[in-house]
Each structure stands twice: as structure tokens, then as C-alpha cells.
């Protein structure tokens, strides 16, 4: 079911500082910040030869990233995104297997305009999983 790692997401309190660190200290190509109000984040993509890293900063009062940063004030790995060929098929198989899909269970458009879903971290060894239809 799982394909490539699409990205690893890191929650940060200061997106400008994190972007500068990836660009200037680590020497990576970084995107312009992109606001995704539907997901409660502003995101910067770090483009790597084999995958991407997403730097996430909370956007709005109800951002899911805000609670994460309260528990992890210096930031931390927030989720890993795997590609799937068919997100509905993947969701139905996972639900049948007892996994919990977050929210209303319907795919939403993710940062790349493609449908995404999130799986409960307690079902996958403490790691929030995002599935993206590639
Ligand atoms: Co993501």
C-alpha cells in the first residue's frame, strides 16, 4: 500500500528562523512560505534530492501545531507523509483493520493540492502518519 516518503514534517515556533537555518546553515533549497488555513499551518518546503522536509508553523488559534509546540517548545518531528496510489482504497483498508483516521475521514487537499488523510499516532507507534495520493 505505501509508496515513497513524500515528506517529513517538522513543527517550528519560528518559521523564519527555521527557514534560515535550513537555507544558510544546512545549505538546502527552501520555498517561499505558503499559508494553508484549512490545515492551520504556514509551511515552507525544504527541497532535497530524494524527498522534502516541511517546516510547519501554527496559523490561527485552533492550529493543531500549536498544541504540539506547547508540549515540544523547541519544535520537533510532527508527521511523516507516505504516498499511496488510491487514498480511498487505502483508507477503507486501514479502517477495516481498525486504524483511526483523523477528522471526518474524508480526504482534504494537502499542501501540494493532492488529497491527504491523517492516521492516529497511537495506532502507529507514536507517529502521526499522513497519506497523500500521489
Ligand atoms: Co504533511
mmCIF file with all atom_site columns, N, CA, C and O and ligand atoms in Angstrom, residues 6-9 54 56 79-81 111-112 116 118 130 132, ligand 1:
data_model
loop_
_atom_site.group_PDB
_atom_site.id
_atom_site.type_symbol
_atom_site.label_atom_id
_atom_site.label_alt_id
_atom_site.label_comp_id
_atom_site.label_asym_id
_atom_site.label_entity_id
_atom_site.label_seq_id
_atom_site.pdbx_PDB_ins_code
_atom_site.Cartn_x
_atom_site.Cartn_y
_atom_site.Cartn_z
_atom_site.occupancy
_atom_site.B_iso_or_equiv
_atom_site.pdbx_formal_charge
_atom_site.auth_seq_id
_atom_site.auth_comp_id
_atom_site.auth_asym_id
_atom_site.auth_atom_id
_atom_site.pdbx_PDB_model_num
ATOM   1  N  N   . UNK A 1 6   ? 6.843  10.984 0.930  1.00 0.00 ? 6   UNK A N   1
ATOM   2  C  CA  . UNK A 1 6   ? 6.643  12.261 0.238  1.00 0.00 ? 6   UNK A CA  1
ATOM   3  C  C   . UNK A 1 6   ? 7.343  13.392 0.984  1.00 0.00 ? 6   UNK A C   1
ATOM   4  O  O   . UNK A 1 6   ? 8.009  14.220 0.380  1.00 0.00 ? 6   UNK A O   1
ATOM   5  N  N   . UNK A 1 7   ? 7.174  13.408 2.319  1.00 0.00 ? 7   UNK A N   1
ATOM   6  C  CA  . UNK A 1 7   ? 7.882  14.410 3.116  1.00 0.00 ? 7   UNK A CA  1
ATOM   7  C  C   . UNK A 1 7   ? 7.876  14.021 4.583  1.00 0.00 ? 7   UNK A C   1
ATOM   8  O  O   . UNK A 1 7   ? 7.086  13.175 5.002  1.00 0.00 ? 7   UNK A O   1
ATOM   9  N  N   . UNK A 1 8   ? 8.773  14.639 5.314  1.00 0.00 ? 8   UNK A N   1
ATOM   10 C  CA  . UNK A 1 8   ? 8.781  14.594 6.769  1.00 0.00 ? 8   UNK A CA  1
ATOM   11 C  C   . UNK A 1 8   ? 8.479  16.013 7.225  1.00 0.00 ? 8   UNK A C   1
ATOM   12 O  O   . UNK A 1 8   ? 9.019  16.978 6.659  1.00 0.00 ? 8   UNK A O   1
ATOM   13 N  N   . UNK A 1 9   ? 7.581  16.156 8.200  1.00 0.00 ? 9   UNK A N   1
ATOM   14 C  CA  . UNK A 1 9   ? 7.182  17.496 8.649  1.00 0.00 ? 9   UNK A CA  1
ATOM   15 C  C   . UNK A 1 9   ? 7.730  17.766 10.044 1.00 0.00 ? 9   UNK A C   1
ATOM   16 O  O   . UNK A 1 9   ? 7.654  16.911 10.928 1.00 0.00 ? 9   UNK A O   1
ATOM   17 N  N   . UNK A 1 54  ? 8.993  19.475 5.376  1.00 0.00 ? 54  UNK A N   1
ATOM   18 C  CA  . UNK A 1 54  ? 8.069  20.592 5.528  1.00 0.00 ? 54  UNK A CA  1
ATOM   19 C  C   . UNK A 1 54  ? 8.289  21.198 6.896  1.00 0.00 ? 54  UNK A C   1
ATOM   20 O  O   . UNK A 1 54  ? 8.204  20.491 7.902  1.00 0.00 ? 54  UNK A O   1
ATOM   21 N  N   . UNK A 1 56  ? 6.624  23.501 9.562  1.00 0.00 ? 56  UNK A N   1
ATOM   22 C  CA  . UNK A 1 56  ? 5.246  23.925 9.859  1.00 0.00 ? 56  UNK A CA  1
ATOM   23 C  C   . UNK A 1 56  ? 5.229  24.891 11.016 1.00 0.00 ? 56  UNK A C   1
ATOM   24 O  O   . UNK A 1 56  ? 5.784  24.603 12.087 1.00 0.00 ? 56  UNK A O   1
ATOM   25 N  N   . UNK A 1 79  ? 5.060  14.816 11.686 1.00 0.00 ? 79  UNK A N   1
ATOM   26 C  CA  . UNK A 1 79  ? 4.483  13.668 10.978 1.00 0.00 ? 79  UNK A CA  1
ATOM   27 C  C   . UNK A 1 79  ? 5.370  13.259 9.814  1.00 0.00 ? 79  UNK A C   1
ATOM   28 O  O   . UNK A 1 79  ? 6.271  13.988 9.412  1.00 0.00 ? 79  UNK A O   1
ATOM   29 N  N   . UNK A 1 80  ? 5.078  12.063 9.319  1.00 0.00 ? 80  UNK A N   1
ATOM   30 C  CA  . UNK A 1 80  ? 5.739  11.573 8.105  1.00 0.00 ? 80  UNK A CA  1
ATOM   31 C  C   . UNK A 1 80  ? 4.644  11.290 7.084  1.00 0.00 ? 80  UNK A C   1
ATOM   32 O  O   . UNK A 1 80  ? 3.569  10.804 7.452  1.00 0.00 ? 80  UNK A O   1
ATOM   33 N  N   . UNK A 1 81  ? 4.905  11.656 5.844  1.00 0.00 ? 81  UNK A N   1
ATOM   34 C  CA  . UNK A 1 81  ? 3.896  11.501 4.788  1.00 0.00 ? 81  UNK A CA  1
ATOM   35 C  C   . UNK A 1 81  ? 4.351  10.450 3.782  1.00 0.00 ? 81  UNK A C   1
ATOM   36 O  O   . UNK A 1 81  ? 5.418  10.583 3.172  1.00 0.00 ? 81  UNK A O   1
ATOM   37 N  N   . UNK A 1 111 ? -0.893 20.263 1.047  1.00 0.00 ? 111 UNK A N   1
ATOM   38 C  CA  . UNK A 1 111 ? -0.027 21.368 0.635  1.00 0.00 ? 111 UNK A CA  1
ATOM   39 C  C   . UNK A 1 111 ? 0.294  21.331 -0.855 1.00 0.00 ? 111 UNK A C   1
ATOM   40 O  O   . UNK A 1 111 ? 0.628  22.354 -1.439 1.00 0.00 ? 111 UNK A O   1
ATOM   41 N  N   . UNK A 1 112 ? 0.202  20.170 -1.468 1.00 0.00 ? 112 UNK A N   1
ATOM   42 C  CA  . UNK A 1 112 ? 0.542  20.073 -2.891 1.00 0.00 ? 112 UNK A CA  1
ATOM   43 C  C   . UNK A 1 112 ? -0.721 19.981 -3.750 1.00 0.00 ? 112 UNK A C   1
ATOM   44 O  O   . UNK A 1 112 ? -0.651 19.589 -4.908 1.00 0.00 ? 112 UNK A O   1
ATOM   45 N  N   . UNK A 1 116 ? -5.197 14.297 0.960  1.00 0.00 ? 116 UNK A N   1
ATOM   46 C  CA  . UNK A 1 116 ? -4.438 13.740 2.086  1.00 0.00 ? 116 UNK A CA  1
ATOM   47 C  C   . UNK A 1 116 ? -5.382 13.335 3.213  1.00 0.00 ? 116 UNK A C   1
ATOM   48 O  O   . UNK A 1 116 ? -6.486 13.864 3.350  1.00 0.00 ? 116 UNK A O   1
ATOM   49 N  N   . UNK A 1 118 ? -4.946 11.866 7.591  1.00 0.00 ? 118 UNK A N   1
ATOM   50 C  CA  . UNK A 1 118 ? -4.025 11.624 8.710  1.00 0.00 ? 118 UNK A CA  1
ATOM   51 C  C   . UNK A 1 118 ? -4.520 10.448 9.540  1.00 0.00 ? 118 UNK A C   1
ATOM   52 O  O   . UNK A 1 118 ? -5.726 10.299 9.764  1.00 0.00 ? 118 UNK A O   1
ATOM   53 N  N   . UNK A 1 130 ? 0.664  10.844 7.638  1.00 0.00 ? 130 UNK A N   1
ATOM   54 C  CA  . UNK A 1 130 ? -0.146 11.456 6.586  1.00 0.00 ? 130 UNK A CA  1
ATOM   55 C  C   . UNK A 1 130 ? -0.041 10.560 5.355  1.00 0.00 ? 130 UNK A C   1
ATOM   56 O  O   . UNK A 1 130 ? 1.046  10.079 5.013  1.00 0.00 ? 130 UNK A O   1
ATOM   57 N  N   . UNK A 1 132 ? -0.785 10.603 1.269  1.00 0.00 ? 132 UNK A N   1
ATOM   58 C  CA  . UNK A 1 132 ? -1.064 11.501 0.156  1.00 0.00 ? 132 UNK A CA  1
ATOM   59 C  C   . UNK A 1 132 ? -1.215 10.679 -1.114 1.00 0.00 ? 132 UNK A C   1
ATOM   60 O  O   . UNK A 1 132 ? -0.381 9.827  -1.408 1.00 0.00 ? 132 UNK A O   1
HETATM 61 CO CO1 . LIG B 2 .   ? 2.425  16.923 5.630  1.00 0.00 ? 1   LIG B CO1 1
#
